[in-house]
Amino acid sequence: MKKSSQSPYFKWGLTAFVVIIASICFFFSIFKMQGLFSAIGKFIDILKPFIYGAVVAYFLLPIYNALFKKLRPALTRMLKSSKRAAAWSKMISSIASVMLLIVLVAALLYMVLPQLAASILSLTYSMPDYPAQISAWLENFLQTSPDIQGALMHVYNDFSDWIVRWIQDSMLPSLIMVMGGSLMGTVNMLKNVVVGIIIAIYILNSKDLFAAQAKKAAYSIFSTEHANLFIKNTRFIHRVFGGFITGKLLDSLIIGMITFVFMSFFSMPYVVLISVIIGITNFIPFFGPFIGAVPCSFLVLMVDPMQCLYFIIFILVLQQFDGNILGPKILGDSTGLSSFWVMFAILIGGGLFGFVGMVIGVPLFAVLYSLISSLIDRSLSDKKLPVKTASYFYTDHIDPDTHKSVPFPTEKPSEETGVSLKIRRKPRSSSNKEPK
């Protein structure tokens, strides 16, 4: 006799099968971690063109949407067919968006790469002479204090030897490796980029179809209520990631340009190299300005200590401007996280995934934080308990009958200041005693 899929035996068998599969996966994830990571890495290498294409398409989405909105009405009037006009608008907008990105990137590389390479080569050839120049400057500056001069020169000589070795042995080879790389690696990367650009055109052209298919799958798997919640959360993720990434790109570009103008005006060394470093590291929230400013300050210090002092002052002023004026103006409150959780997300993301983790850690943690907060608020609402966090300040316990918070017996919140005030009983004075 054929068993129905609703039979309890079928459900038990399915549950047992899922538990066995989950146990096997857990075993391999614990005891075969290296092989698992190797398999995941190989799978990601295969999918790199699709990953590049999806990332490019996501960044170009605002440009595509703007072009599509402009083209569709005009083509509808020309072709007298709404369906054909939509198809042509999608294709033209997709190709135009990708071509605009290619032109912008090519122009940027054409302007930056030659000067960047020249700065690195100049730094390599001039590095052995810089310690002697700074040593002479320090001896001149401290010639009236021979004791301080001797102690400081001893420390500086040890430090300068270490920094020269670090720059020559670690920093410069890493930069040259990033810029050059192996021939096969460069060819493979170019192949992935070219295929990724073609995939980006397909994704942009078919984004409405992909969105409709994803909704169809969600409503087929989940209940209507849960599918609506899933789609709502997906839109929230898109809003957080899109707002943060595009806003940070614009913010970092402006910061890099301001650095370039300032350093060019004051004739500082390695203008392009330092501007690129400051712009790229500014993409990392909170820690980015410090990560970029420290090596750049050492580069300027090697050439002119006084210019290094001016550069440090400029960086401090620039980061105050970015943190208090420019950043909030561009990004707004796109993440909704406090400074503590921003630091937490950057450290965890950087520890797990390096530079990419430091960049996407903040918006990813903002999404998780929001989803967990929504689940907590929903659970509290179902239990008819207070949802606002402010309701739990100075709360000793919740009354099980009224579901209202009961404050601590010895203190209560001040309505004006929000600071707890001790309830003190006023002692009776002898003059207020009742007559016998």
mmCIF file of N, CA and C in Angstrom, residues 233-301:
data_model
loop_
_atom_site.group_PDB
_atom_site.id
_atom_site.type_symbol
_atom_site.label_atom_id
_atom_site.label_comp_id
_atom_site.label_asym_id
_atom_site.label_seq_id
_atom_site.Cartn_x
_atom_site.Cartn_y
_atom_site.Cartn_z
ATOM 1 N N ASN A 233 12.277 41.832 4.204
ATOM 2 C CA ASN A 233 13.645 41.826 4.733
ATOM 3 C C ASN A 233 14.684 41.911 3.616
ATOM 4 N N THR A 234 14.386 41.287 2.472
ATOM 5 C CA THR A 234 15.303 41.379 1.335
ATOM 6 C C THR A 234 15.413 42.814 0.850
ATOM 7 N N ARG A 235 14.298 43.518 0.786
ATOM 8 C CA ARG A 235 14.335 44.926 0.387
ATOM 9 C C ARG A 235 15.108 45.770 1.396
ATOM 10 N N PHE A 236 14.967 45.422 2.682
ATOM 11 C CA PHE A 236 15.715 46.141 3.708
ATOM 12 C C PHE A 236 17.219 45.907 3.548
ATOM 13 N N ILE A 237 17.609 44.659 3.259
ATOM 14 C CA ILE A 237 19.027 44.347 3.034
ATOM 15 C C ILE A 237 19.565 45.145 1.843
ATOM 16 N N HIS A 238 18.780 45.194 0.769
ATOM 17 C CA HIS A 238 19.199 45.964 -0.405
ATOM 18 C C HIS A 238 19.355 47.448 -0.070
ATOM 19 N N ARG A 239 18.434 47.963 0.719
ATOM 20 C CA ARG A 239 18.507 49.387 1.071
ATOM 21 C C ARG A 239 19.743 49.688 1.916
ATOM 22 N N VAL A 240 20.041 48.817 2.885
ATOM 23 C CA VAL A 240 21.199 49.042 3.757
ATOM 24 C C VAL A 240 22.502 48.903 2.976
ATOM 25 N N PHE A 241 22.650 47.784 2.243
ATOM 26 C CA PHE A 241 23.887 47.549 1.498
ATOM 27 C C PHE A 241 24.066 48.583 0.393
ATOM 28 N N GLY A 242 23.000 48.846 -0.369
ATOM 29 C CA GLY A 242 23.117 49.809 -1.461
ATOM 30 C C GLY A 242 23.466 51.196 -0.965
ATOM 31 N N GLY A 243 22.767 51.635 0.089
ATOM 32 C CA GLY A 243 23.039 52.971 0.619
ATOM 33 C C GLY A 243 24.434 53.092 1.192
ATOM 34 N N PHE A 244 24.888 52.054 1.896
ATOM 35 C CA PHE A 244 26.208 52.121 2.522
ATOM 36 C C PHE A 244 27.330 52.041 1.491
ATOM 37 N N ILE A 245 27.268 51.056 0.579
ATOM 38 C CA ILE A 245 28.361 50.855 -0.363
ATOM 39 C C ILE A 245 28.486 52.029 -1.327
ATOM 40 N N THR A 246 27.387 52.444 -1.949
ATOM 41 C CA THR A 246 27.462 53.556 -2.904
ATOM 42 C C THR A 246 27.827 54.857 -2.197
ATOM 43 N N GLY A 247 27.287 55.053 -0.993
ATOM 44 C CA GLY A 247 27.634 56.262 -0.242
ATOM 45 C C GLY A 247 29.100 56.290 0.147
ATOM 46 N N LYS A 248 29.640 55.136 0.571
ATOM 47 C CA LYS A 248 31.051 55.066 0.940
ATOM 48 C C LYS A 248 31.964 55.266 -0.273
ATOM 49 N N LEU A 249 31.553 54.746 -1.430
ATOM 50 C CA LEU A 249 32.335 54.968 -2.643
ATOM 51 C C LEU A 249 32.458 56.454 -2.949
ATOM 52 N N LEU A 250 31.330 57.164 -2.906
ATOM 53 C CA LEU A 250 31.349 58.606 -3.181
ATOM 54 C C LEU A 250 32.139 59.353 -2.114
ATOM 55 N N ASP A 251 31.959 58.984 -0.858
ATOM 56 C CA ASP A 251 32.659 59.643 0.242
ATOM 57 C C ASP A 251 34.169 59.445 0.118
ATOM 58 N N SER A 252 34.615 58.218 -0.178
ATOM 59 C CA SER A 252 36.049 57.944 -0.305
ATOM 60 C C SER A 252 36.652 58.652 -1.513
ATOM 61 N N LEU A 253 35.886 58.738 -2.609
ATOM 62 C CA LEU A 253 36.374 59.459 -3.790
ATOM 63 C C LEU A 253 36.594 60.937 -3.477
ATOM 64 N N ILE A 254 35.660 61.541 -2.766
ATOM 65 C CA ILE A 254 35.789 62.961 -2.403
ATOM 66 C C ILE A 254 36.974 63.174 -1.465
ATOM 67 N N ILE A 255 37.143 62.284 -0.482
ATOM 68 C CA ILE A 255 38.261 62.403 0.461
ATOM 69 C C ILE A 255 39.593 62.270 -0.267
ATOM 70 N N GLY A 256 39.691 61.319 -1.201
ATOM 71 C CA GLY A 256 40.915 61.165 -1.982
ATOM 72 C C GLY A 256 41.228 62.389 -2.820
ATOM 73 N N MET A 257 40.195 62.994 -3.411
ATOM 74 C CA MET A 257 40.398 64.192 -4.232
ATOM 75 C C MET A 257 40.825 65.386 -3.381
ATOM 76 N N ILE A 258 40.223 65.533 -2.190
ATOM 77 C CA ILE A 258 40.618 66.625 -1.288
ATOM 78 C C ILE A 258 42.079 66.455 -0.875
ATOM 79 N N THR A 259 42.487 65.217 -0.567
ATOM 80 C CA THR A 259 43.884 64.948 -0.214
ATOM 81 C C THR A 259 44.813 65.288 -1.365
ATOM 82 N N PHE A 260 44.424 64.931 -2.577
ATOM 83 C CA PHE A 260 45.249 65.217 -3.758
ATOM 84 C C PHE A 260 45.422 66.729 -3.946
ATOM 85 N N VAL A 261 44.350 67.495 -3.814
ATOM 86 C CA VAL A 261 44.423 68.951 -4.004
ATOM 87 C C VAL A 261 45.298 69.589 -2.929
ATOM 88 N N PHE A 262 45.119 69.173 -1.666
ATOM 89 C CA PHE A 262 45.901 69.750 -0.566
ATOM 90 C C PHE A 262 47.388 69.458 -0.743
ATOM 91 N N MET A 263 47.740 68.212 -1.027
ATOM 92 C CA MET A 263 49.147 67.843 -1.145
ATOM 93 C C MET A 263 49.798 68.476 -2.371
ATOM 94 N N SER A 264 49.041 68.629 -3.449
ATOM 95 C CA SER A 264 49.584 69.296 -4.640
ATOM 96 C C SER A 264 49.834 70.777 -4.363
ATOM 97 N N PHE A 265 48.916 71.410 -3.631
ATOM 98 C CA PHE A 265 49.050 72.842 -3.333
ATOM 99 C C PHE A 265 50.278 73.117 -2.470
ATOM 100 N N PHE A 266 50.581 72.208 -1.525
ATOM 101 C CA PHE A 266 51.711 72.411 -0.619
ATOM 102 C C PHE A 266 52.959 71.657 -1.072
ATOM 103 N N SER A 267 52.957 71.149 -2.306
ATOM 104 C CA SER A 267 54.123 70.487 -2.914
ATOM 105 C C SER A 267 54.665 69.358 -2.044
ATOM 106 N N MET A 268 53.787 68.516 -1.551
ATOM 107 C CA MET A 268 54.198 67.375 -0.736
ATOM 108 C C MET A 268 54.590 66.209 -1.634
ATOM 109 N N PRO A 269 55.379 65.276 -1.111
ATOM 110 C CA PRO A 269 55.835 64.150 -1.948
ATOM 111 C C PRO A 269 54.767 63.063 -2.085
ATOM 112 N N TYR A 270 54.911 62.261 -3.148
ATOM 113 C CA TYR A 270 54.062 61.084 -3.388
ATOM 114 C C TYR A 270 52.572 61.425 -3.333
ATOM 115 N N VAL A 271 52.201 62.457 -4.072
ATOM 116 C CA VAL A 271 50.829 62.977 -4.016
ATOM 117 C C VAL A 271 49.826 61.906 -4.423
ATOM 118 N N VAL A 272 50.041 61.293 -5.585
ATOM 119 C CA VAL A 272 49.068 60.322 -6.102
ATOM 120 C C VAL A 272 49.031 59.073 -5.226
ATOM 121 N N LEU A 273 50.201 58.562 -4.849
ATOM 122 C CA LEU A 273 50.272 57.348 -4.027
ATOM 123 C C LEU A 273 49.523 57.541 -2.709
ATOM 124 N N ILE A 274 49.793 58.643 -2.019
ATOM 125 C CA ILE A 274 49.169 58.885 -0.715
ATOM 126 C C ILE A 274 47.679 59.160 -0.871
ATOM 127 N N SER A 275 47.276 59.886 -1.922
ATOM 128 C CA SER A 275 45.847 60.160 -2.140
ATOM 129 C C SER A 275 45.075 58.875 -2.386
ATOM 130 N N VAL A 276 45.671 57.950 -3.145
ATOM 131 C CA VAL A 276 45.016 56.659 -3.399
ATOM 132 C C VAL A 276 44.894 55.854 -2.111
ATOM 133 N N ILE A 277 45.969 55.832 -1.306
ATOM 134 C CA ILE A 277 45.925 55.083 -0.044
ATOM 135 C C ILE A 277 44.868 55.658 0.898
ATOM 136 N N ILE A 278 44.827 56.986 1.022
ATOM 137 C CA ILE A 278 43.846 57.631 1.904
ATOM 138 C C ILE A 278 42.429 57.360 1.407
ATOM 139 N N GLY A 279 42.211 57.439 0.096
ATOM 140 C CA GLY A 279 40.876 57.199 -0.445
ATOM 141 C C GLY A 279 40.416 55.767 -0.244
ATOM 142 N N ILE A 280 41.315 54.794 -0.471
ATOM 143 C CA ILE A 280 40.934 53.379 -0.342
ATOM 144 C C ILE A 280 40.686 53.011 1.118
ATOM 145 N N THR A 281 41.589 53.407 2.003
ATOM 146 C CA THR A 281 41.413 53.033 3.410
ATOM 147 C C THR A 281 40.248 53.771 4.065
ATOM 148 N N ASN A 282 39.862 54.920 3.506
ATOM 149 C CA ASN A 282 38.708 55.633 4.053
ATOM 150 C C ASN A 282 37.417 54.844 3.864
ATOM 151 N N PHE A 283 37.453 53.864 2.955
ATOM 152 C CA PHE A 283 36.279 53.034 2.726
ATOM 153 C C PHE A 283 35.956 52.179 3.947
ATOM 154 N N ILE A 284 36.975 51.915 4.798
ATOM 155 C CA ILE A 284 36.756 51.141 6.024
ATOM 156 C C ILE A 284 36.223 52.086 7.098
ATOM 157 N N PRO A 285 35.060 51.832 7.658
ATOM 158 C CA PRO A 285 34.530 52.725 8.689
ATOM 159 C C PRO A 285 35.408 52.729 9.942
ATOM 160 N N PHE A 286 35.430 53.851 10.601
ATOM 161 C CA PHE A 286 36.031 54.027 11.923
ATOM 162 C C PHE A 286 37.546 53.879 11.925
ATOM 163 N N PHE A 287 38.082 52.705 11.545
ATOM 164 C CA PHE A 287 39.526 52.476 11.595
ATOM 165 C C PHE A 287 40.238 52.894 10.323
ATOM 166 N N GLY A 288 39.510 53.074 9.220
ATOM 167 C CA GLY A 288 40.124 53.366 7.930
ATOM 168 C C GLY A 288 41.039 54.574 7.918
ATOM 169 N N PRO A 289 40.594 55.724 8.463
ATOM 170 C CA PRO A 289 41.475 56.906 8.458
ATOM 171 C C PRO A 289 42.808 56.674 9.160
ATOM 172 N N PHE A 290 42.796 55.915 10.249
ATOM 173 C CA PHE A 290 44.048 55.657 10.974
ATOM 174 C C PHE A 290 44.927 54.666 10.210
ATOM 175 N N ILE A 291 44.283 53.651 9.594
ATOM 176 C CA ILE A 291 45.053 52.670 8.826
ATOM 177 C C ILE A 291 45.787 53.341 7.673
ATOM 178 N N GLY A 292 45.130 54.298 7.015
ATOM 179 C CA GLY A 292 45.763 54.986 5.893
ATOM 180 C C GLY A 292 46.742 56.069 6.308
ATOM 181 N N ALA A 293 46.448 56.764 7.414
ATOM 182 C CA ALA A 293 47.260 57.920 7.795
ATOM 183 C C ALA A 293 48.629 57.512 8.319
ATOM 184 N N VAL A 294 48.732 56.374 9.005
ATOM 185 C CA VAL A 294 50.008 55.993 9.639
ATOM 186 C C VAL A 294 51.104 55.734 8.599
ATOM 187 N N PRO A 295 50.919 54.842 7.611
ATOM 188 C CA PRO A 295 52.008 54.647 6.634
ATOM 189 C C PRO A 295 52.261 55.873 5.776
ATOM 190 N N CYS A 296 51.195 56.635 5.455
ATOM 191 C CA CYS A 296 51.382 57.843 4.646
ATOM 192 C C CYS A 296 52.192 58.890 5.405
ATOM 193 N N SER A 297 51.977 58.998 6.700
ATOM 194 C CA SER A 297 52.754 59.948 7.500
ATOM 195 C C SER A 297 54.231 59.563 7.509
ATOM 196 N N PHE A 298 54.522 58.263 7.567
ATOM 197 C CA PHE A 298 55.919 57.817 7.525
ATOM 198 C C PHE A 298 56.557 58.133 6.177
ATOM 199 N N LEU A 299 55.788 57.998 5.094
ATOM 200 C CA LEU A 299 56.328 58.320 3.774
ATOM 201 C C LEU A 299 56.709 59.796 3.681
ATOM 202 N N VAL A 300 55.840 60.675 4.201
ATOM 203 C CA VAL A 300 56.140 62.107 4.174
ATOM 204 C C VAL A 300 57.276 62.428 5.136
ATOM 205 N N LEU A 301 57.321 61.728 6.275
ATOM 206 C CA LEU A 301 58.387 61.961 7.256
ATOM 207 C C LEU A 301 59.756 61.675 6.662
#
